[in-house]
One Martini backbone bead per residue (centre of mass of N, CA, C, O) as a GRO file, in nm:
protein
  395
    1UNK     BB    1  -3.483   6.125   8.527
    2UNK     BB    2  -3.433   6.253   8.234
    3UNK     BB    3  -3.130   6.154   8.216
    4UNK     BB    4  -3.150   5.877   8.233
    5UNK     BB    5  -3.371   5.810   8.002
    6UNK     BB    6  -3.159   5.917   7.806
    7UNK     BB    7  -2.954   5.707   7.827
    8UNK     BB    8  -3.104   5.450   7.764
    9UNK     BB    9  -3.176   5.502   7.494
   10UNK     BB   10  -2.883   5.537   7.373
   11UNK     BB   11  -2.797   5.248   7.450
   12UNK     BB   12  -3.006   5.109   7.259
   13UNK     BB   13  -2.927   5.231   7.003
   14UNK     BB   14  -2.623   5.127   6.997
   15UNK     BB   15  -2.719   4.807   7.025
   16UNK     BB   16  -2.844   4.803   6.729
   17UNK     BB   17  -2.611   4.910   6.566
   18UNK     BB   18  -2.434   4.680   6.635
   19UNK     BB   19  -2.632   4.431   6.532
   20UNK     BB   20  -2.628   4.554   6.241
   21UNK     BB   21  -2.331   4.533   6.204
   22UNK     BB   22  -2.304   4.208   6.242
   23UNK     BB   23  -2.520   4.122   6.013
   24UNK     BB   24  -2.368   4.268   5.771
   25UNK     BB   25  -2.072   4.106   5.816
   26UNK     BB   26  -2.211   3.804   5.814
   27UNK     BB   27  -2.323   3.846   5.499
   28UNK     BB   28  -2.043   3.914   5.364
   29UNK     BB   29  -1.873   3.665   5.453
   30UNK     BB   30  -2.171   3.505   5.344
   31UNK     BB   31  -2.249   3.404   5.079
   32UNK     BB   32  -2.433   3.282   4.859
   33UNK     BB   33  -2.453   3.000   4.664
   34UNK     BB   34  -2.386   2.878   4.373
   35UNK     BB   35  -2.478   2.723   4.115
   36UNK     BB   36  -2.440   2.461   3.909
   37UNK     BB   37  -2.331   2.388   3.616
   38UNK     BB   38  -2.432   2.346   3.276
   39UNK     BB   39  -2.420   2.044   3.124
   40UNK     BB   40  -2.349   1.835   2.847
   41UNK     BB   41  -2.495   1.498   2.781
   42UNK     BB   42  -2.407   1.152   2.753
   43UNK     BB   43  -2.537   0.802   2.736
   44UNK     BB   44  -2.402   0.547   2.742
   45UNK     BB   45  -2.393   0.277   2.509
   46UNK     BB   46  -2.428  -0.054   2.419
   47UNK     BB   47  -2.351  -0.126   2.043
   48UNK     BB   48  -2.332  -0.162   1.752
   49UNK     BB   49  -2.024  -0.105   1.532
   50UNK     BB   50  -1.901  -0.068   1.275
   51UNK     BB   51  -1.590  -0.192   1.103
   52UNK     BB   52  -1.415   0.057   0.968
   53UNK     BB   53  -1.195   0.098   0.698
   54UNK     BB   54  -0.924   0.323   0.603
   55UNK     BB   55  -0.810   0.272   0.227
   56UNK     BB   56  -0.569   0.299   0.002
   57UNK     BB   57  -0.658   0.354  -0.347
   58UNK     BB   58  -0.718   0.227  -0.709
   59UNK     BB   59  -0.803   0.273  -1.025
   60UNK     BB   60  -0.940   0.032  -1.249
   61UNK     BB   61  -0.985  -0.150  -1.516
   62UNK     BB   62  -1.149  -0.423  -1.606
   63UNK     BB   63  -1.079  -0.374  -1.905
   64UNK     BB   64  -0.809  -0.441  -2.142
   65UNK     BB   65  -0.721  -0.328  -2.493
   66UNK     BB   66  -0.528  -0.415  -2.781
   67UNK     BB   67  -0.517  -0.287  -3.095
   68UNK     BB   68  -0.467  -0.506  -3.352
   69UNK     BB   69  -0.334  -0.637  -3.648
   70UNK     BB   70  -0.412  -0.945  -3.871
   71UNK     BB   71  -0.274  -0.815  -4.099
   72UNK     BB   72  -0.105  -0.679  -4.391
   73UNK     BB   73  -0.093  -0.319  -4.437
   74UNK     BB   74  -0.256  -0.017  -4.538
   75UNK     BB   75  -0.383   0.236  -4.376
   76UNK     BB   76  -0.687   0.425  -4.496
   77UNK     BB   77  -0.877   0.445  -4.219
   78UNK     BB   78  -1.031   0.633  -3.948
   79UNK     BB   79  -1.308   0.594  -3.770
   80UNK     BB   80  -1.271   0.689  -3.496
   81UNK     BB   81  -1.285   0.868  -3.203
   82UNK     BB   82  -1.109   1.016  -2.957
   83UNK     BB   83  -1.251   0.915  -2.674
   84UNK     BB   84  -1.453   0.738  -2.708
   85UNK     BB   85  -1.732   0.511  -2.744
   86UNK     BB   86  -1.701   0.162  -2.784
   87UNK     BB   87  -1.813  -0.135  -2.927
   88UNK     BB   88  -1.818  -0.443  -2.986
   89UNK     BB   89  -1.724  -0.465  -3.333
   90UNK     BB   90  -1.620  -0.183  -3.402
   91UNK     BB   91  -1.487   0.017  -3.657
   92UNK     BB   92  -1.138   0.136  -3.637
   93UNK     BB   93  -0.995   0.037  -3.914
   94UNK     BB   94  -0.871   0.048  -4.254
   95UNK     BB   95  -0.761  -0.185  -4.453
   96UNK     BB   96  -0.664  -0.245  -4.764
   97UNK     BB   97  -0.874  -0.469  -4.966
   98UNK     BB   98  -0.761  -0.543  -5.237
   99UNK     BB   99  -0.574  -0.803  -5.201
  100UNK     BB  100  -0.798  -0.963  -5.056
  101UNK     BB  101  -0.985  -0.959  -5.300
  102UNK     BB  102  -0.801  -1.131  -5.479
  103UNK     BB  103  -0.757  -1.376  -5.322
  104UNK     BB  104  -1.057  -1.466  -5.333
  105UNK     BB  105  -1.075  -1.497  -5.618
  106UNK     BB  106  -0.835  -1.719  -5.635
  107UNK     BB  107  -0.978  -1.903  -5.442
  108UNK     BB  108  -1.226  -1.953  -5.628
  109UNK     BB  109  -1.073  -2.072  -5.884
  110UNK     BB  110  -0.941  -2.307  -5.734
  111UNK     BB  111  -1.208  -2.465  -5.622
  112UNK     BB  112  -1.335  -2.506  -5.905
  113UNK     BB  113  -1.130  -2.665  -6.036
  114UNK     BB  114  -1.138  -2.891  -5.781
  115UNK     BB  115  -1.458  -2.958  -5.877
  116UNK     BB  116  -1.371  -3.054  -6.156
  117UNK     BB  117  -1.189  -3.290  -6.092
  118UNK     BB  118  -1.386  -3.430  -5.901
  119UNK     BB  119  -1.587  -3.513  -6.109
  120UNK     BB  120  -1.415  -3.665  -6.304
  121UNK     BB  121  -1.326  -3.882  -6.084
  122UNK     BB  122  -1.618  -3.976  -6.021
  123UNK     BB  123  -1.672  -4.097  -6.281
  124UNK     BB  124  -1.414  -4.289  -6.315
  125UNK     BB  125  -1.525  -4.463  -6.076
  126UNK     BB  126  -1.782  -4.552  -6.165
  127UNK     BB  127  -1.701  -4.676  -6.421
  128UNK     BB  128  -1.518  -4.902  -6.305
  129UNK     BB  129  -1.711  -5.019  -6.125
  130UNK     BB  130  -1.898  -5.137  -6.360
  131UNK     BB  131  -1.682  -5.301  -6.513
  132UNK     BB  132  -1.610  -5.486  -6.288
  133UNK     BB  133  -1.893  -5.607  -6.264
  134UNK     BB  134  -1.838  -5.728  -6.558
  135UNK     BB  135  -1.523  -5.811  -6.616
  136UNK     BB  136  -1.351  -5.569  -6.793
  137UNK     BB  137  -1.182  -5.475  -6.564
  138UNK     BB  138  -0.942  -5.406  -6.331
  139UNK     BB  139  -0.853  -5.387  -5.994
  140UNK     BB  140  -0.660  -5.149  -6.050
  141UNK     BB  141  -0.837  -4.955  -6.210
  142UNK     BB  142  -1.025  -4.903  -5.972
  143UNK     BB  143  -0.805  -4.800  -5.739
  144UNK     BB  144  -0.693  -4.579  -5.924
  145UNK     BB  145  -0.974  -4.406  -5.930
  146UNK     BB  146  -1.046  -4.395  -5.631
  147UNK     BB  147  -0.756  -4.242  -5.562
  148UNK     BB  148  -0.827  -3.988  -5.720
  149UNK     BB  149  -1.088  -3.910  -5.594
  150UNK     BB  150  -0.966  -3.860  -5.326
  151UNK     BB  151  -0.767  -3.633  -5.409
  152UNK     BB  152  -0.989  -3.449  -5.523
  153UNK     BB  153  -1.127  -3.400  -5.239
  154UNK     BB  154  -0.884  -3.287  -5.101
  155UNK     BB  155  -0.868  -3.058  -5.291
  156UNK     BB  156  -1.141  -2.916  -5.212
  157UNK     BB  157  -1.052  -2.889  -4.903
  158UNK     BB  158  -0.805  -2.702  -4.960
  159UNK     BB  159  -0.979  -2.471  -5.134
  160UNK     BB  160  -1.157  -2.401  -4.925
  161UNK     BB  161  -0.953  -2.304  -4.700
  162UNK     BB  162  -0.834  -2.094  -4.870
  163UNK     BB  163  -1.103  -1.922  -4.895
  164UNK     BB  164  -1.154  -1.877  -4.573
  165UNK     BB  165  -0.871  -1.717  -4.554
  166UNK     BB  166  -0.946  -1.493  -4.750
  167UNK     BB  167  -1.189  -1.392  -4.630
  168UNK     BB  168  -1.066  -1.337  -4.324
  169UNK     BB  169  -0.866  -1.131  -4.437
  170UNK     BB  170  -1.095  -0.924  -4.550
  171UNK     BB  171  -1.208  -0.909  -4.260
  172UNK     BB  172  -0.955  -0.805  -4.134
  173UNK     BB  173  -0.928  -0.522  -4.283
  174UNK     BB  174  -1.115  -0.473  -4.030
  175UNK     BB  175  -1.082  -0.308  -3.732
  176UNK     BB  176  -1.186  -0.422  -3.431
  177UNK     BB  177  -1.348  -0.412  -3.135
  178UNK     BB  178  -1.289  -0.646  -2.874
  179UNK     BB  179  -1.427  -0.424  -2.675
  180UNK     BB  180  -1.601  -0.226  -2.463
  181UNK     BB  181  -1.543   0.122  -2.448
  182UNK     BB  182  -1.278   0.344  -2.373
  183UNK     BB  183  -1.105   0.521  -2.612
  184UNK     BB  184  -0.794   0.631  -2.728
  185UNK     BB  185  -0.523   0.745  -2.878
  186UNK     BB  186  -0.403   0.733  -3.201
  187UNK     BB  187  -0.092   0.545  -3.289
  188UNK     BB  188  -0.191   0.610  -3.601
  189UNK     BB  189  -0.219   0.670  -3.924
  190UNK     BB  190  -0.263   0.723  -4.232
  191UNK     BB  191  -0.037   0.527  -4.444
  192UNK     BB  192   0.023   0.289  -4.251
  193UNK     BB  193   0.229  -0.005  -4.192
  194UNK     BB  194   0.110  -0.302  -4.102
  195UNK     BB  195   0.152  -0.601  -3.897
  196UNK     BB  196   0.002  -0.911  -3.853
  197UNK     BB  197   0.310  -1.019  -3.667
  198UNK     BB  198   0.320  -0.771  -3.473
  199UNK     BB  199   0.343  -0.527  -3.185
  200UNK     BB  200   0.151  -0.312  -3.256
  201UNK     BB  201  -0.033  -0.031  -3.148
  202UNK     BB  202  -0.327   0.136  -3.237
  203UNK     BB  203  -0.501   0.101  -2.952
  204UNK     BB  204  -0.691   0.164  -2.659
  205UNK     BB  205  -0.916  -0.026  -2.437
  206UNK     BB  206  -1.167   0.067  -2.181
  207UNK     BB  207  -1.338  -0.046  -1.900
  208UNK     BB  208  -1.569   0.174  -1.724
  209UNK     BB  209  -1.819  -0.012  -1.672
  210UNK     BB  210  -1.700  -0.108  -1.462
  211UNK     BB  211  -1.468  -0.064  -1.178
  212UNK     BB  212  -1.184  -0.082  -1.010
  213UNK     BB  213  -1.058  -0.122  -0.660
  214UNK     BB  214  -0.729  -0.101  -0.554
  215UNK     BB  215  -0.626  -0.210  -0.215
  216UNK     BB  216  -0.482  -0.221   0.108
  217UNK     BB  217  -0.359  -0.420   0.392
  218UNK     BB  218  -0.231  -0.488   0.676
  219UNK     BB  219  -0.174  -0.786   0.801
  220UNK     BB  220  -0.208  -0.719   1.098
  221UNK     BB  221  -0.513  -0.642   1.062
  222UNK     BB  222  -0.623  -0.894   0.954
  223UNK     BB  223  -0.538  -1.073   1.211
  224UNK     BB  224  -0.696  -0.908   1.421
  225UNK     BB  225  -0.950  -0.974   1.296
  226UNK     BB  226  -0.998  -1.261   1.297
  227UNK     BB  227  -0.942  -1.279   1.613
  228UNK     BB  228  -1.208  -1.139   1.675
  229UNK     BB  229  -1.390  -1.325   1.534
  230UNK     BB  230  -1.312  -1.576   1.693
  231UNK     BB  231  -1.397  -1.443   1.977
  232UNK     BB  232  -1.686  -1.265   1.905
  233UNK     BB  233  -1.643  -0.940   1.888
  234UNK     BB  234  -1.725  -0.987   1.606
  235UNK     BB  235  -1.923  -0.976   1.271
  236UNK     BB  236  -1.937  -1.128   0.988
  237UNK     BB  237  -1.983  -1.080   0.691
  238UNK     BB  238  -2.120  -1.191   0.410
  239UNK     BB  239  -2.024  -1.325   0.140
  240UNK     BB  240  -2.041  -1.032  -0.051
  241UNK     BB  241  -2.140  -0.804   0.191
  242UNK     BB  242  -1.970  -0.614   0.182
  243UNK     BB  243  -1.910  -0.258   0.257
  244UNK     BB  244  -1.842  -0.028   0.011
  245UNK     BB  245  -1.647   0.281  -0.014
  246UNK     BB  246  -1.596   0.613  -0.159
  247UNK     BB  247  -1.328   0.862  -0.138
  248UNK     BB  248  -1.211   1.137  -0.240
  249UNK     BB  249  -0.950   1.387  -0.190
  250UNK     BB  250  -1.170   1.594  -0.079
  251UNK     BB  251  -1.398   1.384   0.087
  252UNK     BB  252  -1.589   1.291  -0.091
  253UNK     BB  253  -1.861   1.107  -0.151
  254UNK     BB  254  -1.950   0.829  -0.361
  255UNK     BB  255  -2.266   0.750  -0.452
  256UNK     BB  256  -2.152   0.419  -0.519
  257UNK     BB  257  -2.149   0.129  -0.433
  258UNK     BB  258  -1.977  -0.139  -0.361
  259UNK     BB  259  -1.806  -0.450  -0.407
  260UNK     BB  260  -1.640  -0.732  -0.284
  261UNK     BB  261  -1.448  -0.956  -0.437
  262UNK     BB  262  -1.122  -0.987  -0.305
  263UNK     BB  263  -0.822  -1.153  -0.169
  264UNK     BB  264  -0.523  -1.185  -0.118
  265UNK     BB  265  -0.309  -1.513  -0.028
  266UNK     BB  266  -0.082  -1.291  -0.016
  267UNK     BB  267   0.216  -1.125   0.086
  268UNK     BB  268   0.400  -0.864   0.061
  269UNK     BB  269   0.737  -0.859   0.136
  270UNK     BB  270   0.798  -0.532   0.123
  271UNK     BB  271   0.497  -0.424   0.261
  272UNK     BB  272   0.286  -0.638   0.409
  273UNK     BB  273   0.069  -0.651   0.229
  274UNK     BB  274  -0.272  -0.677   0.125
  275UNK     BB  275  -0.484  -0.710  -0.169
  276UNK     BB  276  -0.759  -0.562  -0.278
  277UNK     BB  277  -1.104  -0.592  -0.454
  278UNK     BB  278  -1.316  -0.356  -0.595
  279UNK     BB  279  -1.644  -0.296  -0.726
  280UNK     BB  280  -1.777  -0.022  -0.934
  281UNK     BB  281  -1.997   0.191  -1.056
  282UNK     BB  282  -1.958   0.403  -1.381
  283UNK     BB  283  -2.191   0.580  -1.539
  284UNK     BB  284  -2.028   0.885  -1.541
  285UNK     BB  285  -1.732   0.880  -1.542
  286UNK     BB  286  -1.559   0.947  -1.278
  287UNK     BB  287  -1.394   0.693  -1.277
  288UNK     BB  288  -1.038   0.674  -1.334
  289UNK     BB  289  -0.766   0.553  -1.424
  290UNK     BB  290  -0.555   0.616  -1.175
  291UNK     BB  291  -0.725   0.713  -0.909
  292UNK     BB  292  -0.721   0.838  -0.615
  293UNK     BB  293  -0.864   0.654  -0.318
  294UNK     BB  294  -1.085   0.598  -0.047
  295UNK     BB  295  -1.147   0.327   0.132
  296UNK     BB  296  -1.467   0.181   0.277
  297UNK     BB  297  -1.437  -0.095   0.490
  298UNK     BB  298  -1.660  -0.349   0.588
  299UNK     BB  299  -1.530  -0.604   0.847
  300UNK     BB  300  -1.740  -0.565   1.057
  301UNK     BB  301  -1.925  -0.608   1.385
  302UNK     BB  302  -1.923  -0.449   1.697
  303UNK     BB  303  -2.157  -0.567   1.951
  304UNK     BB  304  -2.014  -0.355   2.235
  305UNK     BB  305  -1.997  -0.040   2.178
  306UNK     BB  306  -1.848   0.251   2.291
  307UNK     BB  307  -1.972   0.598   2.237
  308UNK     BB  308  -1.854   0.923   2.165
  309UNK     BB  309  -1.835   1.223   2.082
  310UNK     BB  310  -1.569   1.390   1.949
  311UNK     BB  311  -1.583   1.656   2.176
  312UNK     BB  312  -1.531   1.480   2.431
  313UNK     BB  313  -1.254   1.457   2.368
  314UNK     BB  314  -0.971   1.480   2.548
  315UNK     BB  315  -0.613   1.636   2.603
  316UNK     BB  316  -0.343   1.605   2.738
  317UNK     BB  317  -0.003   1.711   2.695
  318UNK     BB  318   0.065   1.408   2.583
  319UNK     BB  319  -0.228   1.314   2.430
  320UNK     BB  320  -0.408   1.168   2.583
  321UNK     BB  321  -0.719   1.048   2.654
  322UNK     BB  322  -1.011   1.230   2.794
  323UNK     BB  323  -1.295   1.221   3.042
  324UNK     BB  324  -1.590   1.364   3.132
  325UNK     BB  325  -1.745   1.232   3.437
  326UNK     BB  326  -2.017   1.146   3.590
  327UNK     BB  327  -2.063   1.133   3.943
  328UNK     BB  328  -2.142   1.124   4.230
  329UNK     BB  329  -2.387   1.386   4.265
  330UNK     BB  330  -2.262   1.536   4.025
  331UNK     BB  331  -1.954   1.482   3.978
  332UNK     BB  332  -1.665   1.573   3.818
  333UNK     BB  333  -1.460   1.371   3.613
  334UNK     BB  334  -1.131   1.286   3.521
  335UNK     BB  335  -1.077   1.039   3.258
  336UNK     BB  336  -0.887   0.819   3.153
  337UNK     BB  337  -0.859   0.664   2.808
  338UNK     BB  338  -0.936   0.473   2.536
  339UNK     BB  339  -0.915   0.536   2.182
  340UNK     BB  340  -1.006   0.469   1.873
  341UNK     BB  341  -1.201   0.474   1.635
  342UNK     BB  342  -1.355   0.636   1.404
  343UNK     BB  343  -1.737   0.676   1.326
  344UNK     BB  344  -1.776   0.951   1.212
  345UNK     BB  345  -1.923   1.129   1.515
  346UNK     BB  346  -1.755   0.889   1.666
  347UNK     BB  347  -1.597   0.746   1.942
  348UNK     BB  348  -1.421   0.452   2.031
  349UNK     BB  349  -1.415   0.313   2.376
  350UNK     BB  350  -1.205   0.063   2.493
  351UNK     BB  351  -1.128   0.237   2.776
  352UNK     BB  352  -1.264   0.351   3.092
  353UNK     BB  353  -1.570   0.257   3.009
  354UNK     BB  354  -1.928   0.248   3.080
  355UNK     BB  355  -2.209   0.143   3.096
  356UNK     BB  356  -2.428   0.446   3.141
  357UNK     BB  357  -2.266   0.658   3.165
  358UNK     BB  358  -2.181   0.994   3.196
  359UNK     BB  359  -2.090   1.252   2.933
  360UNK     BB  360  -1.929   1.514   2.850
  361UNK     BB  361  -1.962   1.764   2.559
  362UNK     BB  362  -2.054   2.045   2.694
  363UNK     BB  363  -1.879   2.291   2.934
  364UNK     BB  364  -1.588   2.293   3.024
  365UNK     BB  365  -1.502   2.583   3.106
  366UNK     BB  366  -1.727   2.535   3.387
  367UNK     BB  367  -1.514   2.312   3.486
  368UNK     BB  368  -1.383   2.067   3.721
  369UNK     BB  369  -1.233   1.855   3.898
  370UNK     BB  370  -1.503   1.790   4.144
  371UNK     BB  371  -1.724   1.953   4.048
  372UNK     BB  372  -2.037   2.062   4.030
  373UNK     BB  373  -2.303   1.958   3.840
  374UNK     BB  374  -2.561   2.006   3.548
  375UNK     BB  375  -2.717   1.764   3.393
  376UNK     BB  376  -2.785   1.758   3.028
  377UNK     BB  377  -2.920   1.706   2.736
  378UNK     BB  378  -2.759   1.647   2.425
  379UNK     BB  379  -2.824   1.863   2.129
  380UNK     BB  380  -2.736   1.873   1.830
  381UNK     BB  381  -2.656   2.075   1.598
  382UNK     BB  382  -2.537   2.209   1.285
  383UNK     BB  383  -2.284   2.315   1.383
  384UNK     BB  384  -2.184   2.092   1.556
  385UNK     BB  385  -2.155   1.883   1.318
  386UNK     BB  386  -1.968   2.026   1.143
  387UNK     BB  387  -1.728   2.050   1.362
  388UNK     BB  388  -1.719   1.715   1.398
  389UNK     BB  389  -1.666   1.667   1.072
  390UNK     BB  390  -1.387   1.818   1.087
  391UNK     BB  391  -1.261   1.699   1.301
  392UNK     BB  392  -1.251   1.397   1.202
  393UNK     BB  393  -1.114   1.445   0.948
  394UNK     BB  394  -0.853   1.584   1.066
  395UNK     BB  395  -0.803   1.292   1.223
   0.00000   0.00000   0.00000
């Protein structure tokens, strides 16, 4: 009896051990499921986005004047400092004035003699008129005296004109600035003989505040913009209200915005480009003629554009753009899209995306197409913004 009880207890123990082993084996074969990885997403929303084009340009002065002599003579003094700012009317060079003073004195003497002759002729005419009224002189004598007076009046007018011309030449012996601006280097020195009828240039003045930025745009792009405006896809800014900004060659932005002046009505036959011109204030003289710049011009506003952060756009082996989009039941879907222009830190998606969809911005290394995810709202940090900007600049 005791032996049977021992056997029964052993059997029960073995059974319990077997059950525990089976339970442990099943637990090892079916471990608990991992939670879906968290990814940062943005919800796409259709909104107005400015149509900003980045175009190459050059700085040009608003006015250029070549300083030229208006009389012939010897330059005795250079008054201006090379590279300085001059005002309109400032004396730049002095041509020897002595010969012109002599001409003025000679013209004054000629005028005095003409006035004296005029006085005598007037007296003769008055006398002949009085004698004719008394029938003492003939009609011919009166007519002769009247003609001599008219000739004397003409001589006075000619002498006066000669005096004015002599004074003008004396005034022109001071070579003055025709416009205000920054003057370049002196092209002649003291002692040089200049000719009033020659084509020699004494210096060049450029007006640099404001300045022009001349830039070009492909005619095909302009036609595309006009078609988009006509179809209502873009809203055009009012005339003269287009926003224009400048970027230097190092990527930094010029602090003063400009205004669009005009675009050419013809297309360059060799390049197919249309030339445009904008005006920018230049109070600090940072913009110099000939400087290469990038011109950012807003030529319209896309009324319902879909944009995503730059780092959200992935590329396949062929370089085509694609996005991770959160689908039904929070499943990641890798979708091919068409990426358009880059506006700041955002890329415009022209095809393949709908309003209201969620796009993955961060966490790509943790997911694959068809994987469940846990979407969280994306909050860009300062480092992310810097990296995004660098990527946008490189692109």
